[in-house]
mmCIF file of C-alpha atoms in Angstrom:
data_model
loop_
_atom_site.group_PDB
_atom_site.id
_atom_site.type_symbol
_atom_site.label_atom_id
_atom_site.label_comp_id
_atom_site.label_asym_id
_atom_site.label_seq_id
_atom_site.Cartn_x
_atom_site.Cartn_y
_atom_site.Cartn_z
ATOM 1 C CA MET A 1 143.206 50.142 -115.158
ATOM 2 C CA SER A 2 145.842 48.449 -113.149
ATOM 3 C CA ALA A 3 149.089 50.232 -112.233
ATOM 4 C CA GLN A 4 152.288 48.983 -113.866
ATOM 5 C CA ALA A 5 154.722 47.548 -111.433
ATOM 6 C CA PRO A 6 157.750 49.582 -110.881
ATOM 7 C CA VAL A 7 161.024 48.397 -112.556
ATOM 8 C CA ARG A 8 163.441 47.107 -109.817
ATOM 9 C CA ARG A 9 167.135 47.537 -110.176
ATOM 10 C CA VAL A 10 169.279 44.364 -110.193
ATOM 11 C CA THR A 11 170.648 43.934 -106.649
ATOM 12 C CA VAL A 12 173.859 42.922 -105.222
ATOM 13 C CA PRO A 13 172.512 39.541 -103.960
ATOM 14 C CA GLN A 14 171.123 38.843 -107.440
ATOM 15 C CA ILE A 15 174.710 39.196 -108.933
ATOM 16 C CA ALA A 16 176.096 37.141 -106.286
ATOM 17 C CA ASP A 17 173.682 34.333 -106.899
ATOM 18 C CA ARG A 18 174.831 34.237 -110.595
ATOM 19 C CA LYS A 19 178.017 32.276 -109.729
ATOM 20 C CA GLY A 20 178.070 29.162 -112.143
ATOM 21 C CA ALA A 21 174.737 30.400 -113.553
ATOM 22 C CA VAL A 22 173.660 32.426 -116.507
ATOM 23 C CA PRO A 23 176.614 34.706 -117.433
ATOM 24 C CA ILE A 24 176.478 38.315 -116.247
ATOM 25 C CA VAL A 25 176.319 40.907 -118.921
ATOM 26 C CA ALA A 26 178.220 43.924 -117.972
ATOM 27 C CA LEU A 27 179.261 47.140 -119.935
ATOM 28 C CA THR A 28 180.475 50.645 -119.193
ATOM 29 C CA ALA A 29 178.430 53.857 -119.700
ATOM 30 C CA TYR A 30 179.328 57.417 -118.850
ATOM 31 C CA THR A 31 176.366 59.433 -119.875
ATOM 32 C CA ALA A 32 172.438 59.252 -119.737
ATOM 33 C CA PRO A 33 171.733 58.451 -123.247
ATOM 34 C CA MET A 34 174.263 55.765 -123.429
ATOM 35 C CA ALA A 35 173.133 54.297 -120.145
ATOM 36 C CA ALA A 36 169.709 54.179 -121.524
ATOM 37 C CA LEU A 37 170.702 51.987 -124.275
ATOM 38 C CA VAL A 38 172.642 49.710 -122.330
ATOM 39 C CA ASP A 39 170.111 49.407 -119.437
ATOM 40 C CA ALA A 40 167.772 47.229 -121.728
ATOM 41 C CA HIS A 41 170.449 44.553 -122.091
ATOM 42 C CA ALA A 42 172.972 44.655 -119.310
ATOM 43 C CA ASP A 43 172.829 43.385 -115.681
ATOM 44 C CA VAL A 44 175.438 45.818 -114.613
ATOM 45 C CA ILE A 45 176.488 49.199 -115.816
ATOM 46 C CA LEU A 46 179.869 50.199 -114.589
ATOM 47 C CA VAL A 47 180.705 53.833 -114.549
ATOM 48 C CA GLY A 48 184.549 53.155 -115.095
ATOM 49 C CA ASP A 49 187.427 55.387 -114.501
ATOM 50 C CA SER A 50 188.116 54.672 -118.277
ATOM 51 C CA LEU A 51 185.905 57.753 -118.682
ATOM 52 C CA GLY A 52 189.132 59.767 -118.205
ATOM 53 C CA MET A 53 190.408 58.457 -121.474
ATOM 54 C CA VAL A 54 187.151 57.827 -123.316
ATOM 55 C CA VAL A 55 185.402 60.976 -122.470
ATOM 56 C CA HIS A 56 187.985 63.467 -121.271
ATOM 57 C CA GLY A 57 190.789 62.517 -123.529
ATOM 58 C CA LEU A 58 193.345 61.846 -120.676
ATOM 59 C CA PRO A 59 196.407 59.611 -121.326
ATOM 60 C CA SER A 60 195.343 57.358 -118.395
ATOM 61 C CA THR A 61 192.920 56.673 -115.494
ATOM 62 C CA ILE A 62 195.359 58.341 -113.174
ATOM 63 C CA GLY A 63 194.059 61.960 -113.527
ATOM 64 C CA VAL A 64 190.451 61.054 -112.881
ATOM 65 C CA THR A 65 188.817 62.896 -109.816
ATOM 66 C CA LEU A 66 186.132 61.937 -107.533
ATOM 67 C CA GLU A 67 184.115 64.660 -108.705
ATOM 68 C CA MET A 68 184.302 63.394 -112.365
ATOM 69 C CA MET A 69 183.097 59.968 -111.102
ATOM 70 C CA ILE A 70 180.347 61.411 -109.304
ATOM 71 C CA LEU A 71 179.081 63.725 -111.998
ATOM 72 C CA HIS A 72 179.070 60.787 -114.596
ATOM 73 C CA GLY A 73 177.664 58.559 -112.025
ATOM 74 C CA GLN A 74 174.633 60.714 -111.498
ATOM 75 C CA ALA A 75 174.156 60.912 -115.293
ATOM 76 C CA VAL A 76 174.088 57.048 -115.599
ATOM 77 C CA MET A 77 171.612 56.672 -112.740
ATOM 78 C CA ARG A 78 169.258 59.177 -114.490
ATOM 79 C CA GLY A 79 169.554 57.290 -117.729
ATOM 80 C CA SER A 80 168.870 53.916 -116.384
ATOM 81 C CA ASN A 81 166.283 52.091 -114.209
ATOM 82 C CA ARG A 82 166.942 48.352 -114.197
ATOM 83 C CA ALA A 83 170.687 47.551 -114.337
ATOM 84 C CA MET A 84 172.799 47.773 -111.163
ATOM 85 C CA VAL A 85 175.172 50.752 -111.484
ATOM 86 C CA VAL A 86 178.741 50.392 -110.115
ATOM 87 C CA ILE A 87 180.962 53.183 -109.746
ATOM 88 C CA ASP A 88 184.823 53.175 -109.769
ATOM 89 C CA MET A 89 186.638 54.539 -106.945
ATOM 90 C CA PRO A 90 189.439 56.640 -108.757
ATOM 91 C CA PHE A 91 193.148 56.571 -108.016
ATOM 92 C CA GLY A 92 193.938 58.290 -104.709
ATOM 93 C CA SER A 93 190.578 58.034 -103.254
ATOM 94 C CA TYR A 94 190.832 54.796 -101.320
ATOM 95 C CA GLU A 95 194.429 53.455 -101.011
ATOM 96 C CA GLU A 96 195.486 55.643 -98.104
ATOM 97 C CA SER A 97 193.363 53.707 -95.474
ATOM 98 C CA PRO A 98 190.131 52.084 -94.872
ATOM 99 C CA GLU A 99 188.828 55.194 -93.314
ATOM 100 C CA GLN A 100 189.588 57.240 -96.398
ATOM 101 C CA ALA A 101 187.941 54.780 -98.570
ATOM 102 C CA PHE A 102 184.890 54.745 -96.598
ATOM 103 C CA ARG A 103 184.460 58.503 -96.549
ATOM 104 C CA ASN A 104 184.714 58.746 -100.323
ATOM 105 C CA ALA A 105 182.759 55.567 -101.081
ATOM 106 C CA ALA A 106 179.893 56.900 -98.821
ATOM 107 C CA ARG A 107 179.835 60.217 -100.675
ATOM 108 C CA VAL A 108 179.823 58.430 -103.993
ATOM 109 C CA MET A 109 177.040 56.244 -103.001
ATOM 110 C CA GLY A 110 175.041 59.086 -101.224
ATOM 111 C CA ASP A 111 175.621 61.567 -104.145
ATOM 112 C CA THR A 112 174.751 59.110 -107.050
ATOM 113 C CA GLY A 113 172.366 56.515 -105.478
ATOM 114 C CA ALA A 114 174.570 53.735 -107.274
ATOM 115 C CA GLY A 115 174.532 50.136 -106.063
ATOM 116 C CA ALA A 116 178.066 49.452 -105.343
ATOM 117 C CA VAL A 117 181.572 50.748 -105.771
ATOM 118 C CA LYS A 118 184.488 49.119 -107.380
ATOM 119 C CA LEU A 119 188.138 49.296 -106.224
ATOM 120 C CA GLU A 120 191.383 47.808 -107.749
ATOM 121 C CA GLY A 121 193.983 45.752 -105.921
ATOM 122 C CA GLY A 122 194.088 42.085 -104.480
ATOM 123 C CA ALA A 123 195.186 40.980 -100.995
ATOM 124 C CA ARG A 124 196.495 44.385 -100.049
ATOM 125 C CA MET A 125 193.045 45.856 -100.442
ATOM 126 C CA ALA A 126 191.223 43.056 -98.537
ATOM 127 C CA PRO A 127 191.091 44.827 -95.245
ATOM 128 C CA THR A 128 189.708 48.092 -96.929
ATOM 129 C CA ILE A 129 187.089 45.891 -98.753
ATOM 130 C CA ARG A 130 186.053 44.284 -95.470
ATOM 131 C CA PHE A 131 185.849 47.633 -93.743
ATOM 132 C CA LEU A 132 183.559 49.026 -96.512
ATOM 133 C CA VAL A 133 181.400 45.844 -96.702
ATOM 134 C CA GLU A 134 180.893 45.789 -92.850
ATOM 135 C CA ARG A 135 179.624 49.374 -92.879
ATOM 136 C CA GLY A 136 176.983 48.758 -95.789
ATOM 137 C CA ILE A 137 178.867 49.695 -98.898
ATOM 138 C CA PRO A 138 178.917 46.722 -101.473
ATOM 139 C CA VAL A 139 182.318 46.270 -103.275
ATOM 140 C CA MET A 140 183.163 44.811 -106.684
ATOM 141 C CA ALA A 141 186.730 43.994 -106.532
ATOM 142 C CA HIS A 142 189.280 44.154 -109.423
ATOM 143 C CA ILE A 143 192.406 42.004 -109.972
ATOM 144 C CA GLY A 144 194.867 40.961 -112.639
ATOM 145 C CA LEU A 145 195.774 43.896 -114.856
ATOM 146 C CA THR A 146 194.747 46.939 -112.762
ATOM 147 C CA PRO A 147 194.948 50.047 -114.953
ATOM 148 C CA GLN A 148 195.574 52.525 -111.914
ATOM 149 C CA ALA A 149 198.744 50.512 -111.297
ATOM 150 C CA THR A 150 200.196 50.551 -114.875
ATOM 151 C CA ASN A 151 202.942 53.014 -113.684
ATOM 152 C CA THR A 152 204.436 50.322 -111.371
ATOM 153 C CA MET A 153 203.562 47.440 -113.812
ATOM 154 C CA GLY A 154 205.348 49.169 -116.535
ATOM 155 C CA GLY A 155 202.294 49.512 -118.679
ATOM 156 C CA PHE A 156 199.312 47.500 -119.826
ATOM 157 C CA LYS A 157 200.792 44.056 -119.603
ATOM 158 C CA THR A 158 198.931 40.801 -119.562
ATOM 159 C CA GLN A 159 199.313 39.245 -116.193
ATOM 160 C CA GLY A 160 200.107 35.546 -115.556
ATOM 161 C CA ARG A 161 202.444 34.794 -118.465
ATOM 162 C CA ASP A 162 204.789 33.287 -115.867
ATOM 163 C CA PRO A 163 202.900 30.334 -114.306
ATOM 164 C CA ALA A 164 205.048 30.904 -111.138
ATOM 165 C CA THR A 165 202.972 33.962 -110.535
ATOM 166 C CA TRP A 166 199.519 32.225 -110.683
ATOM 167 C CA PRO A 167 199.353 31.350 -106.961
ATOM 168 C CA ALA A 168 199.752 35.068 -106.051
ATOM 169 C CA HIS A 169 196.901 36.018 -108.385
ATOM 170 C CA VAL A 170 194.733 33.164 -107.035
ATOM 171 C CA ALA A 171 195.604 34.260 -103.554
ATOM 172 C CA ASP A 172 194.481 37.804 -104.613
ATOM 173 C CA ALA A 173 191.230 36.665 -105.607
ATOM 174 C CA ARG A 174 190.615 34.531 -102.508
ATOM 175 C CA ALA A 175 191.506 37.533 -100.296
ATOM 176 C CA VAL A 176 189.047 39.963 -101.881
ATOM 177 C CA ALA A 177 186.125 37.416 -101.994
ATOM 178 C CA ASP A 178 186.875 36.252 -98.353
ATOM 179 C CA ALA A 179 186.756 40.114 -97.435
ATOM 180 C CA GLY A 180 183.260 40.367 -98.752
ATOM 181 C CA ALA A 181 183.561 41.456 -102.355
ATOM 182 C CA PHE A 182 180.341 40.261 -104.001
ATOM 183 C CA SER A 183 182.082 39.694 -107.478
ATOM 184 C CA VAL A 184 185.569 40.186 -108.992
ATOM 185 C CA VAL A 185 186.714 41.872 -112.280
ATOM 186 C CA VAL A 186 189.430 39.686 -113.750
ATOM 187 C CA GLU A 187 191.433 41.623 -116.346
ATOM 188 C CA GLY A 188 194.110 40.916 -118.788
ATOM 189 C CA VAL A 189 195.211 37.604 -117.531
ATOM 190 C CA MET A 190 196.058 34.299 -119.186
ATOM 191 C CA GLU A 191 192.888 32.239 -119.891
ATOM 192 C CA ALA A 192 193.971 29.225 -117.834
ATOM 193 C CA LEU A 193 194.739 31.404 -114.798
ATOM 194 C CA ALA A 194 191.453 33.160 -115.275
ATOM 195 C CA ASP A 195 189.928 29.726 -115.240
ATOM 196 C CA GLN A 196 191.694 28.815 -111.980
ATOM 197 C CA ILE A 197 190.695 32.002 -110.281
ATOM 198 C CA THR A 198 187.064 31.488 -111.316
ATOM 199 C CA ASP A 199 186.963 27.820 -109.685
ATOM 200 C CA ALA A 200 188.847 29.106 -106.706
ATOM 201 C CA ILE A 201 186.266 31.563 -105.317
ATOM 202 C CA GLY A 202 182.630 31.360 -104.504
ATOM 203 C CA VAL A 203 181.654 34.666 -105.953
ATOM 204 C CA PRO A 204 181.241 35.473 -109.642
ATOM 205 C CA THR A 205 184.025 36.532 -111.845
ATOM 206 C CA ILE A 206 183.620 39.034 -114.438
ATOM 207 C CA GLY A 207 186.221 38.793 -117.291
ATOM 208 C CA ILE A 208 187.670 41.384 -119.455
ATOM 209 C CA GLY A 209 190.582 39.725 -121.407
ATOM 210 C CA ALA A 210 190.279 36.652 -119.307
ATOM 211 C CA SER A 211 188.304 33.564 -120.135
ATOM 212 C CA ALA A 212 184.764 32.723 -121.599
ATOM 213 C CA ARG A 213 184.494 30.427 -118.503
ATOM 214 C CA CYS A 214 184.263 33.635 -116.040
ATOM 215 C CA ASP A 215 180.780 34.156 -114.602
ATOM 216 C CA GLY A 216 180.353 37.284 -116.671
ATOM 217 C CA GLN A 217 182.133 39.576 -119.283
ATOM 218 C CA ILE A 218 182.532 43.305 -119.416
ATOM 219 C CA LEU A 219 183.768 45.600 -122.130
ATOM 220 C CA VAL A 220 184.101 49.306 -122.578
ATOM 221 C CA LEU A 221 181.132 50.384 -124.661
ATOM 222 C CA ASP A 222 182.889 52.812 -126.898
ATOM 223 C CA ASP A 223 185.491 49.996 -127.709
ATOM 224 C CA MET A 224 182.856 47.368 -128.640
ATOM 225 C CA LEU A 225 180.815 49.795 -130.610
ATOM 226 C CA GLY A 226 183.837 50.839 -132.893
ATOM 227 C CA LEU A 227 183.979 54.461 -131.414
ATOM 228 C CA SER A 228 187.498 54.138 -130.251
ATOM 229 C CA GLY A 229 190.890 54.030 -131.988
ATOM 230 C CA ARG A 230 193.126 51.209 -131.357
ATOM 231 C CA VAL A 231 191.837 48.700 -128.961
ATOM 232 C CA PRO A 232 193.134 45.570 -127.146
ATOM 233 C CA ARG A 233 193.043 42.218 -128.657
ATOM 234 C CA PHE A 234 190.405 41.054 -126.313
ATOM 235 C CA VAL A 235 187.900 43.716 -127.651
ATOM 236 C CA ARG A 236 185.431 42.410 -130.140
ATOM 237 C CA LYS A 237 183.720 45.176 -132.196
ATOM 238 C CA PHE A 238 179.985 44.342 -132.195
ATOM 239 C CA GLY A 239 179.331 47.614 -134.174
ATOM 240 C CA ASP A 240 181.407 49.913 -136.349
ATOM 241 C CA LEU A 241 179.815 53.251 -135.469
ATOM 242 C CA GLY A 242 183.084 55.313 -135.732
ATOM 243 C CA PRO A 243 183.116 55.222 -139.660
ATOM 244 C CA GLN A 244 179.415 55.747 -139.850
ATOM 245 C CA ALA A 245 179.643 58.973 -137.692
ATOM 246 C CA ASP A 246 182.459 60.137 -139.663
ATOM 247 C CA GLN A 247 180.351 59.843 -142.959
ATOM 248 C CA ALA A 248 177.426 61.581 -141.251
ATOM 249 C CA ILE A 249 179.524 64.430 -140.121
ATOM 250 C CA ALA A 250 181.052 64.857 -143.402
ATOM 251 C CA ALA A 251 177.859 64.735 -145.138
ATOM 252 C CA TYR A 252 176.524 67.561 -142.672
ATOM 253 C CA ALA A 253 179.696 69.729 -143.390
ATOM 254 C CA ALA A 254 179.208 69.337 -147.001
ATOM 255 C CA ALA A 255 175.530 70.270 -146.925
ATOM 256 C CA VAL A 256 176.366 73.359 -144.738
ATOM 257 C CA ARG A 257 178.964 74.597 -147.294
ATOM 258 C CA ASP A 258 176.954 74.076 -150.365
ATOM 259 C CA ARG A 259 173.900 75.745 -148.640
ATOM 260 C CA SER A 260 171.551 72.721 -149.186
ATOM 261 C CA PHE A 261 171.141 72.491 -145.403
ATOM 262 C CA PRO A 262 168.720 73.728 -144.122
ATOM 263 C CA ALA A 263 166.176 72.923 -146.751
ATOM 264 C CA GLU A 264 162.677 74.253 -147.131
ATOM 265 C CA ALA A 265 161.184 71.469 -144.909
ATOM 266 C CA GLU A 266 163.628 72.433 -142.195
ATOM 267 C CA LEU A 267 162.777 76.049 -142.033
ATOM 268 C CA TYR A 268 159.955 78.062 -140.217
ATOM 269 C CA ARG A 269 157.904 80.202 -142.424
#
């Protein structure tokens, strides 16, 4: 009997090579069971700092800690074996200096075994991205609407509504790509701007509320499964599990109260 070949994870070069090719499928996951479901279909699993809101009930991503990201990153790594796992660097863990970013990113990579980290910011973060990449830490960049900066942006506002701002956004994309980012998440920007960004850089763009012409797409898993409440207009619900879960929980509660659960077949005699 021949031994089955081990499953190999998607690598950074493989994602970088998808520029202009088959679109990259990316989704978030925060737990081992959900990671296992996503792993069969996605190229990239992002352990996003959105877990602060989705899992921990925080009002924004600002309160997410490095320890939280590492804990969920470890769970996702255990639940997957094929997709490349990328872990968000949380607010305050990388902005101070390239040296701070390296210390914390090295800890994330070492403690989880993930394939890359993601950090927000355009041209201002290019020196940090270069510093990390030169020291062996792959970086996925994130430009456009950057949730960690919503306090300075004045909320979750679509970027690029004024065409006069487009050159700055394109410059951000070029700066992070030139610094060595292997891909760039483009979030919450006007479609034509996302297209311009995609055409301007030589690494894949991964859109979220951007354009179908991006080199890939990402959504928050809970949003697309219908497990969240109000979601942005760019979210398509590919499932509606929220109402199904509510019905199941209501049925369980009723069965407990009328003593029809547990039934004979569910007891040890």
